[in-house]
PDB file of C-alpha atoms in Angstrom:
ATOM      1  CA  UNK A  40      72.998 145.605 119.319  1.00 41.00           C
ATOM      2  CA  UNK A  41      73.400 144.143 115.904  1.00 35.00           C
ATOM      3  CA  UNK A  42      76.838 145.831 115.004  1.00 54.00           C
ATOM      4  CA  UNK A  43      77.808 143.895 118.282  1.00 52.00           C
ATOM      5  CA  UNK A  44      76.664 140.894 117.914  1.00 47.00           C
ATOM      6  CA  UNK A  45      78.274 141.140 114.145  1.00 56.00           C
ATOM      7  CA  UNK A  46      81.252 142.159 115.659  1.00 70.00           C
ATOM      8  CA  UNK A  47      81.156 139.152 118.464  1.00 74.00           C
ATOM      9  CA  UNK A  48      80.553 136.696 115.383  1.00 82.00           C
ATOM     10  CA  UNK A  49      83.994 138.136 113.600  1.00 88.00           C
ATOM     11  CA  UNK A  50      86.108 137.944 116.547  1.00 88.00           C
ATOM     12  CA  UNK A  51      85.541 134.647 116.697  1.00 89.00           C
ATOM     13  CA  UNK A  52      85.692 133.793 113.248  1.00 91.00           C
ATOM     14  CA  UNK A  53      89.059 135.733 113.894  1.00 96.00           C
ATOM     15  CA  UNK A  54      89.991 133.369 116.434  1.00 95.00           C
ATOM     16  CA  UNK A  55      89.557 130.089 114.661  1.00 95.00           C
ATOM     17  CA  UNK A  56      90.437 131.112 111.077  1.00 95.00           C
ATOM     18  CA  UNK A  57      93.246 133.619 111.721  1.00 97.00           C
ATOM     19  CA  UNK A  58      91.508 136.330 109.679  1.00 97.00           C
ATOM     20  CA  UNK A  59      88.512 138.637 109.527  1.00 96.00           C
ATOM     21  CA  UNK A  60      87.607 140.957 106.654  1.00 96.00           C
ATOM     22  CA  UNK A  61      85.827 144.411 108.284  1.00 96.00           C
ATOM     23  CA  UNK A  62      83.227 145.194 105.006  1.00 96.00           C
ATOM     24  CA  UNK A  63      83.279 148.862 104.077  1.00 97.00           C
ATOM     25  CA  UNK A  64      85.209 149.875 106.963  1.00 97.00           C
ATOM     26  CA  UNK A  65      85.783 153.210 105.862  1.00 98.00           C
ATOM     27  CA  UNK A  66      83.276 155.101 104.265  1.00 97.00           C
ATOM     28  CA  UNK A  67      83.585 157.092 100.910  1.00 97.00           C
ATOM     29  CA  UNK A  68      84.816 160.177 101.959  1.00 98.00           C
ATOM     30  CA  UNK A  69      87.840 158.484 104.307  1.00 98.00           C
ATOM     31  CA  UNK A  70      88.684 156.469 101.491  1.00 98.00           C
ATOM     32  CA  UNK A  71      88.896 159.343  99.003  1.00 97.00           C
ATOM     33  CA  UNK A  72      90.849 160.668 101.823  1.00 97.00           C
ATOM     34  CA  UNK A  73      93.054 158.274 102.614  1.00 97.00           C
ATOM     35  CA  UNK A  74      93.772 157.683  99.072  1.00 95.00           C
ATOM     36  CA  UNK A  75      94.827 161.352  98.893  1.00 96.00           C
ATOM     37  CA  UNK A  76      97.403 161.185 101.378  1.00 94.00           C
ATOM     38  CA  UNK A  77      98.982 158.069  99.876  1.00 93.00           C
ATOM     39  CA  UNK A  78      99.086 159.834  96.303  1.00 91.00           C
ATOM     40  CA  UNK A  79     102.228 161.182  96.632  1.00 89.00           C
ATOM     41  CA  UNK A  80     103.907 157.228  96.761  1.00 90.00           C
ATOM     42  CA  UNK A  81     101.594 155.661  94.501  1.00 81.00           C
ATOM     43  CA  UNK A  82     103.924 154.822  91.769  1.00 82.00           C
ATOM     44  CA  UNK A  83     106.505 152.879  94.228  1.00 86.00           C
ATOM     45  CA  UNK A  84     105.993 149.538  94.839  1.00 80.00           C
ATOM     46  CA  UNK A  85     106.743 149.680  98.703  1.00 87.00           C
ATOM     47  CA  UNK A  86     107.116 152.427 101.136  1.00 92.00           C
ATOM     48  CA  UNK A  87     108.579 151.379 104.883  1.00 92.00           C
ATOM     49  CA  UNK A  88     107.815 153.470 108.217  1.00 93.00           C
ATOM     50  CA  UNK A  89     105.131 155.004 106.531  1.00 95.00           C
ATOM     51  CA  UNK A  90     103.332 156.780 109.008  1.00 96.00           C
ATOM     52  CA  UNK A  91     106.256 158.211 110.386  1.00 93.00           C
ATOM     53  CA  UNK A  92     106.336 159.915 106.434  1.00 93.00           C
ATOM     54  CA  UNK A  93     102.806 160.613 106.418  1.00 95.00           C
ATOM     55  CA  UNK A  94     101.719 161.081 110.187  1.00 94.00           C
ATOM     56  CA  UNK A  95      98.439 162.462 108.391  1.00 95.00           C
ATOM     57  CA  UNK A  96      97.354 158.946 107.694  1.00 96.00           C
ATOM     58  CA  UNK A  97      97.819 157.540 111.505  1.00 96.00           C
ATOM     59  CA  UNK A  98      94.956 160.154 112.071  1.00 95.00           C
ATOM     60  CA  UNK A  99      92.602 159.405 109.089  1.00 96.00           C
ATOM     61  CA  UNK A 100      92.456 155.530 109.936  1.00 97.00           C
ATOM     62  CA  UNK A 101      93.443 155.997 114.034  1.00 97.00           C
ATOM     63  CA  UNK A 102      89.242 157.019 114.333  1.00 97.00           C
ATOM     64  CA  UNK A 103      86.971 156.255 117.671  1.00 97.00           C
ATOM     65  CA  UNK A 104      85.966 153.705 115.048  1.00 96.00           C
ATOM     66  CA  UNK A 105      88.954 151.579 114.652  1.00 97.00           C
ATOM     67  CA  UNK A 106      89.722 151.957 118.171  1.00 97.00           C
ATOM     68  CA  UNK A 107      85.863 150.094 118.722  1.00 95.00           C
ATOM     69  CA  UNK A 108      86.712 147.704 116.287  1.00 96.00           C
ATOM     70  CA  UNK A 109      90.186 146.995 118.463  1.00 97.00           C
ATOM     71  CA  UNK A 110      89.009 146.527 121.652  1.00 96.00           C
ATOM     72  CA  UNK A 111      86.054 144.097 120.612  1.00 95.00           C
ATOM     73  CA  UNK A 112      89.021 141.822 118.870  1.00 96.00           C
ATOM     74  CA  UNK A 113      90.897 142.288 122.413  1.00 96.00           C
ATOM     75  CA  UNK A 114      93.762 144.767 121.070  1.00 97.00           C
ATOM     76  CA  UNK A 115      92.399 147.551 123.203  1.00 97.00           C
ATOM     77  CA  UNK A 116      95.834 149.070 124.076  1.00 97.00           C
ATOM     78  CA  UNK A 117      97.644 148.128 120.866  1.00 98.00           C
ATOM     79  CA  UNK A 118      99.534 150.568 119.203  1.00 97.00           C
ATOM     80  CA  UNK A 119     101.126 150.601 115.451  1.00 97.00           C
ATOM     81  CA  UNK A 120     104.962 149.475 115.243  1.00 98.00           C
ATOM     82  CA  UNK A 121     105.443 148.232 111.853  1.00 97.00           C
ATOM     83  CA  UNK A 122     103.667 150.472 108.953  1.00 97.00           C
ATOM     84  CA  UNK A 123     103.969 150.073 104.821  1.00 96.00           C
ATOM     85  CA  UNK A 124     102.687 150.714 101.807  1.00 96.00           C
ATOM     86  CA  UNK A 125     102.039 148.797  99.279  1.00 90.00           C
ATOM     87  CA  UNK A 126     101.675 148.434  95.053  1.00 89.00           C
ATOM     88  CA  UNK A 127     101.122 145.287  93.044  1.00 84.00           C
ATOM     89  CA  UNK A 128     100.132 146.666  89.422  1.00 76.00           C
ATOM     90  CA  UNK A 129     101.317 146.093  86.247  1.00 72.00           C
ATOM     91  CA  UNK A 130     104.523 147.983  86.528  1.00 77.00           C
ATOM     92  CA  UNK A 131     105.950 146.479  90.001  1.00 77.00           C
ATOM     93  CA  UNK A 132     104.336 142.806  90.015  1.00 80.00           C
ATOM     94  CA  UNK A 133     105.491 140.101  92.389  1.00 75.00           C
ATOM     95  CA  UNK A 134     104.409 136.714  93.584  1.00 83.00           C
ATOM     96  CA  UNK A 135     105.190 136.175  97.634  1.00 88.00           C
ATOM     97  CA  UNK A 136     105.493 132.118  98.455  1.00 93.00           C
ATOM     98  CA  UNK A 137     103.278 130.543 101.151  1.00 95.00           C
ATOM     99  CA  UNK A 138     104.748 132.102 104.851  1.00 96.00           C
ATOM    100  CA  UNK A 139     104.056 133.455 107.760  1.00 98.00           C
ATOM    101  CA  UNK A 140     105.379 136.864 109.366  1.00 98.00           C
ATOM    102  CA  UNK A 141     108.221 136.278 112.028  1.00 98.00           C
ATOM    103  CA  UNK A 142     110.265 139.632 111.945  1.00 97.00           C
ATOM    104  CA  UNK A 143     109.632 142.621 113.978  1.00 98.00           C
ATOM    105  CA  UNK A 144     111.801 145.649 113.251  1.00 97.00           C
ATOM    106  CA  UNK A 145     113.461 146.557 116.462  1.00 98.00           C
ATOM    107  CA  UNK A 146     115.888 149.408 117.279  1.00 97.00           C
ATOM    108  CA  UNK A 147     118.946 147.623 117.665  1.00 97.00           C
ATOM    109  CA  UNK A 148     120.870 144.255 117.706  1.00 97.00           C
ATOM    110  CA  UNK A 149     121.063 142.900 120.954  1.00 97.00           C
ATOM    111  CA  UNK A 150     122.147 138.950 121.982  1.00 96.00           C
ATOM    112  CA  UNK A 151     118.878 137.843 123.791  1.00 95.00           C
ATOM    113  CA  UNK A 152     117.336 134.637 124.428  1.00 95.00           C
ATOM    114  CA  UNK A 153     114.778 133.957 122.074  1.00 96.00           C
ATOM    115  CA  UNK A 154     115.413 136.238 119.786  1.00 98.00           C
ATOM    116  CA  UNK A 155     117.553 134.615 116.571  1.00 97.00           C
ATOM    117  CA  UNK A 156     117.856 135.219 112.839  1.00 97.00           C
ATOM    118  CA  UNK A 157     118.544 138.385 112.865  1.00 98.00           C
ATOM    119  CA  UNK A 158     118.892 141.099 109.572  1.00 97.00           C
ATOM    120  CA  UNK A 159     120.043 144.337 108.717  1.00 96.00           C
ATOM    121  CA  UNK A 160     118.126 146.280 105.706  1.00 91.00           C
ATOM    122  CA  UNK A 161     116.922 150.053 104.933  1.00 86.00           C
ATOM    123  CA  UNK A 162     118.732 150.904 108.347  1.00 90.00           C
ATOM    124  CA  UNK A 163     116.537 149.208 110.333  1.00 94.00           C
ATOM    125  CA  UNK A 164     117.720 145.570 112.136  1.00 97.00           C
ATOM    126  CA  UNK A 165     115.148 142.501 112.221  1.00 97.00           C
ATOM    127  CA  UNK A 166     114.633 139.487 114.329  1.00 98.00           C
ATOM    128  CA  UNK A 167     112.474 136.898 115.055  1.00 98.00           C
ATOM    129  CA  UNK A 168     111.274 136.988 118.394  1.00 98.00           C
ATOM    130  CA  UNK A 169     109.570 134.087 120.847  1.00 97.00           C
ATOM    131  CA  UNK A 170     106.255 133.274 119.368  1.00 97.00           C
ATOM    132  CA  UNK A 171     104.731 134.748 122.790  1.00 97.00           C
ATOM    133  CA  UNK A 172     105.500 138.071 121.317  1.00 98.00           C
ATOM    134  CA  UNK A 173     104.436 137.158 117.538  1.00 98.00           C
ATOM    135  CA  UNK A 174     100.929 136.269 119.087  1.00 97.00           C
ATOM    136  CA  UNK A 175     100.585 139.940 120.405  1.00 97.00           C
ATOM    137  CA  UNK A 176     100.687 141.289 117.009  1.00 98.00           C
ATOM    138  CA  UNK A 177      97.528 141.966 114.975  1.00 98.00           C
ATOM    139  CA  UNK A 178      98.015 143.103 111.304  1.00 98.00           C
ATOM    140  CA  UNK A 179      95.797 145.265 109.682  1.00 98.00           C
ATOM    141  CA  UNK A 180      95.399 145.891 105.988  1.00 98.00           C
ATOM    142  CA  UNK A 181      93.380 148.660 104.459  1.00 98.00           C
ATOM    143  CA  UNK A 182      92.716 148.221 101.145  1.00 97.00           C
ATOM    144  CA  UNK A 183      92.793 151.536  98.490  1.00 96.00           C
ATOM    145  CA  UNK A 184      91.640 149.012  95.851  1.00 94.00           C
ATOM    146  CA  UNK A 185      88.930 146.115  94.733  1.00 94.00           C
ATOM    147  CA  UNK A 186      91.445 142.917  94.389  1.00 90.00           C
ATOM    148  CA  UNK A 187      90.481 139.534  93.330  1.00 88.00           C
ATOM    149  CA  UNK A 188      92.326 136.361  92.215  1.00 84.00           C
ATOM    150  CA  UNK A 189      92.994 138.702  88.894  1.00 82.00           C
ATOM    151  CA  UNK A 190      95.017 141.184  90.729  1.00 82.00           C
ATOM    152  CA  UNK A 191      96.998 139.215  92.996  1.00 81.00           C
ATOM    153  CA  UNK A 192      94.765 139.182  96.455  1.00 87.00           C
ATOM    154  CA  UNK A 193      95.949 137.539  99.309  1.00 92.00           C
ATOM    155  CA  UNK A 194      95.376 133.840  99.569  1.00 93.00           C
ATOM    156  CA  UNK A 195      95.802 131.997 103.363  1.00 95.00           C
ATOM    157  CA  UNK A 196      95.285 128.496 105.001  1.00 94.00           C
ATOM    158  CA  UNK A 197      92.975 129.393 107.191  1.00 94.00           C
ATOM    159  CA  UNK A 198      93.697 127.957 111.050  1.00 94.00           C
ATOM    160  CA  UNK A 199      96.908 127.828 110.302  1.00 95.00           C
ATOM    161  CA  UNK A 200      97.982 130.077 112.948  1.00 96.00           C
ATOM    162  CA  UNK A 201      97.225 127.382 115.432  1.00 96.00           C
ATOM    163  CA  UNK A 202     100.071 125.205 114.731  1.00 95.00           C
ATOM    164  CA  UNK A 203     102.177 127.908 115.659  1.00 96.00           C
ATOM    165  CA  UNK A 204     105.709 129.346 114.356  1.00 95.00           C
ATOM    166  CA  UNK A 205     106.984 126.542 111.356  1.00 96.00           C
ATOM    167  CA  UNK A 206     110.041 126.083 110.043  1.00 94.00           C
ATOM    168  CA  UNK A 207     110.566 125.560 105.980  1.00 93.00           C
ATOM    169  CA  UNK A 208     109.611 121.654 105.573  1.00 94.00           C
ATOM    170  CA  UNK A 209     106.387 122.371 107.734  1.00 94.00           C
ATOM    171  CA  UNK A 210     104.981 125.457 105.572  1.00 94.00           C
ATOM    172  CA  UNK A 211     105.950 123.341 102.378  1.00 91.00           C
ATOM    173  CA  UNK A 212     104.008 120.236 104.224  1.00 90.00           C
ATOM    174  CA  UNK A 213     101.412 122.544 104.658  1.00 89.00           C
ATOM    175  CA  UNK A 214     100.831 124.285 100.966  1.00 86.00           C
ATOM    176  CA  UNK A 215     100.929 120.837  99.087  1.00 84.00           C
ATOM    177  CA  UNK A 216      98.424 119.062 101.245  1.00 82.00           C
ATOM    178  CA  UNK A 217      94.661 119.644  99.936  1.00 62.00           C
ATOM    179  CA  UNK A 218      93.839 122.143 102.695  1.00 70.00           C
ATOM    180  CA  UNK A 219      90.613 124.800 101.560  1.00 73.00           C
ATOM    181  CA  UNK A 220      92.946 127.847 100.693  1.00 81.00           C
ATOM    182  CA  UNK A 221      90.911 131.354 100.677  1.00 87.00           C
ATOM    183  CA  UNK A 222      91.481 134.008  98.665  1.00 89.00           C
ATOM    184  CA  UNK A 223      90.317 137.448 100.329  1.00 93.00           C
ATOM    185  CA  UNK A 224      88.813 139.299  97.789  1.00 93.00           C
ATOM    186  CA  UNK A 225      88.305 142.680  99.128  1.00 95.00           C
ATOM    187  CA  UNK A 226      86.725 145.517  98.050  1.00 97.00           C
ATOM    188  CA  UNK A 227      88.328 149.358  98.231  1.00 97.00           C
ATOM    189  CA  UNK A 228      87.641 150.472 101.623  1.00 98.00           C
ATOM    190  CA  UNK A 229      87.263 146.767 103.297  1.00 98.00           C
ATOM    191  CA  UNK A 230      89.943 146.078 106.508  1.00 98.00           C
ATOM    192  CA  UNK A 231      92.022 143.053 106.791  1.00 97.00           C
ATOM    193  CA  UNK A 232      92.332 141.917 109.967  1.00 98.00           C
ATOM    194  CA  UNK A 233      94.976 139.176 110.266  1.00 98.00           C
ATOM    195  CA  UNK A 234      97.307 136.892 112.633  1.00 98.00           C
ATOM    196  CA  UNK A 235     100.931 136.989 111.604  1.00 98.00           C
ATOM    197  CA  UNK A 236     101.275 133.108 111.958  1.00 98.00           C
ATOM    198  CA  UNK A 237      98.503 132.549 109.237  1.00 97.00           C
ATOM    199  CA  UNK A 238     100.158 130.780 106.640  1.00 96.00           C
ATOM    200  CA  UNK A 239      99.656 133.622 103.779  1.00 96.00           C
ATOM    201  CA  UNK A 240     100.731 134.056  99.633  1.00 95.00           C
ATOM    202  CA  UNK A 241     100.015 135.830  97.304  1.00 91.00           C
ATOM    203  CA  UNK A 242     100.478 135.400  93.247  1.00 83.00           C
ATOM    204  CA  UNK A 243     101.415 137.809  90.639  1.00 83.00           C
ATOM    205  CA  UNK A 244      98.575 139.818  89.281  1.00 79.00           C
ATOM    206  CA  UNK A 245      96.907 139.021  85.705  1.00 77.00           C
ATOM    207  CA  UNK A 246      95.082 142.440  85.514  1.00 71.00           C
ATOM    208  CA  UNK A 247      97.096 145.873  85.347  1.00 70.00           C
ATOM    209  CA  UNK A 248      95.110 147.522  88.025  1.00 76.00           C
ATOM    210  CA  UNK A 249      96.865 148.833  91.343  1.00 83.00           C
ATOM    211  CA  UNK A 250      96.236 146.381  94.959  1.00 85.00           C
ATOM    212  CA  UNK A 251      97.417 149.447  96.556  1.00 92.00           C
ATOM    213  CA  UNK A 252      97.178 148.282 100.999  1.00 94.00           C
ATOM    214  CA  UNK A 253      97.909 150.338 103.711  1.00 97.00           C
ATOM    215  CA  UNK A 254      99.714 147.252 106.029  1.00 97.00           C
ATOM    216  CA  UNK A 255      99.958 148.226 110.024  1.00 98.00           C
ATOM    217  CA  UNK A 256     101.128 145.948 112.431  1.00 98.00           C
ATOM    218  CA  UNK A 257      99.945 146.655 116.357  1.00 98.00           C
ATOM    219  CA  UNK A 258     100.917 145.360 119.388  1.00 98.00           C
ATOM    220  CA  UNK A 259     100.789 146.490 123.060  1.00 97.00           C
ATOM    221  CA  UNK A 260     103.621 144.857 123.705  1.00 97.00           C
ATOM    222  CA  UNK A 261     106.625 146.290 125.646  1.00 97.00           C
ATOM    223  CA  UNK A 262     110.036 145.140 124.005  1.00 98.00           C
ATOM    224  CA  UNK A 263     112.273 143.457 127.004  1.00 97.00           C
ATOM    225  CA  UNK A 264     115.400 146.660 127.250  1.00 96.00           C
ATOM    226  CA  UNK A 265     117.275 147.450 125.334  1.00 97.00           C
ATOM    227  CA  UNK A 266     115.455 146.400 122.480  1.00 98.00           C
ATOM    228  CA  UNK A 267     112.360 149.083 121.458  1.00 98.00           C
ATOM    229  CA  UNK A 268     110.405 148.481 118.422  1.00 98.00           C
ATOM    230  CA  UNK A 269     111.901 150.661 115.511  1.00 96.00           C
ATOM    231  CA  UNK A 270     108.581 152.481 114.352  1.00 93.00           C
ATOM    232  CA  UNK A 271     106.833 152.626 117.858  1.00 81.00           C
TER     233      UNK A 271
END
C-alpha cells in the first residue's frame, strides 16, 4: 500500500513539475548488470539506436518492474522508439543550452500536415511533429553514475511543459526570468522520468568522472502512414 501511495504522490508530482526521479530503481546487481552491457561503448560520448545494438539491455531494464512503474504514470502500452547512450566525462564534455525535445526519428520524409523542420543525420530523418504527439512521449533516463552540479546533471524549469511547444524568443524569455531552476542530482541506479516539453540544460562538467545515462524515449503512439518511428 505504501509503494502505491508513493507512487500516486510521484505521478502527480510528474504531472505538475514535468519530472519525477524513481530512487534506487534498480537494485545493485541490475546496475552492475546493466553497466556490463554498456561497457563495450563506454569511451564514446554518444551511441544512437542503442538497443537495437545491445537488445540485451531492452531486457535488463524492460522488468515486470518498470512495466508497474509505467502503467501507474499512465504509459501502460508505451513502447521504446528513440534509445541512446550517453558520456559526459572529462574526455567528451559538452554544455546543452536551455530546450526542449521536439524531434522524433521517423522512417522516412514524408510532406504531412503538422509535421515541419525536418533533418537528415546518421541515416536516420527527423521532424517535429504536432505537439499532440510530443505529449505521448515519456523519456526515461537511467543513470550508470552519481551526478551533481560538479558533473554536469541535468538542470530544468520545472512546469514548464505546460506552456507547451516554444519557439526561440520564448525559451530565452523563459531561462532569464528568475524562475526556481532544479538540478536533478541523481544517484547511480536512480530513473529519470521526464516530459519532452520540460524546458531542460545541462552545463559542462567540473569533475572528470563519467554521467554515463541510458536515455529511452516511449510512446504508444501509432505514426499516421507512411511515416513509422525509425527505432520502433
Amino acid at each position: 500500500m505504501l509503494a502505491v501511495m508513493l507512487q500516486a504522490d510521484m505521478r502527480a508530482g510528474f504531472e505538475v513539475n514535468g519530472y519525477a526521479i524513481a530512487r534506487n530503481f534498480l537494485n545493485s546487481e541490475e546496475l552492475r548488470l546493466l553497466t556490463e552491457h554498456c561497457e563495450p561503448v563506454a569511451d564514446q560520448y554518444g551511441v544512437r539506436n542503442f538497443l537495437q545494438r545491445f537488445p540485451l539491455v531492452r531486457q535488463l531494464l524492460f522488468t515486470p518492474k518498470l512495466h508497474a512503474l509505467l502503467r501507474s504514470f499512465g504509459y501502460p502500452f508505451a513502447v521504446p522508439v528513440r534509445s541512446l547512450f550517453f558520456n559526459k566525462n572529462e574526455s567528451h564534455n559538452w554544455l546543452v543550452p536551455w530546450h526542449q525535445d521536439l524531434s522524433i526519428a521517423v522512417n522516412q520524409k514524408a510532406d504531412m500536415a503538422g509535421y515541419a523542420k525536418w533533418t537528415f543525420k546518421d541515416d536516420t530523418h527527423y521532424v517535429e511533429p504536432p505537439v499532440e504527439l510530443l505529449n505521448s512521449i515519456l523519456t526515461l533516463r537511467f543513470a550508470l553514475d552519481d551526478t551533481d552540479e560538479n558533473n554536469g546533471a541535468l538542470k530544468v524549469i520545472a512546469g514548464s511543459h505546460l506552456s507547451g511547444k516554444l519557439d526561440s524568443a520564448q525559451i530565452r524569455l523563459a531561462s532569464e526570468k528568475e524562475l526556481p531552476v532544479s538540478y536533478l542530482s541523481m544517484q547511480a541506479g536512480d530513473l529519470l522520468l521526464m516530459k519532452p516539453l520540460l524546458l531542460h540544460a545541462s552545463s559542462k562538467a567540473l569533475a572528470t568522472s563519467n554521467r554515463r545515462v541510458v536515455h529511452l524515449e516511449l510512446s504508444a503512439e501509432v505514426l499516421p502512414a507512411p511515416l513509422a518511428w525509425a527505432e520502433y
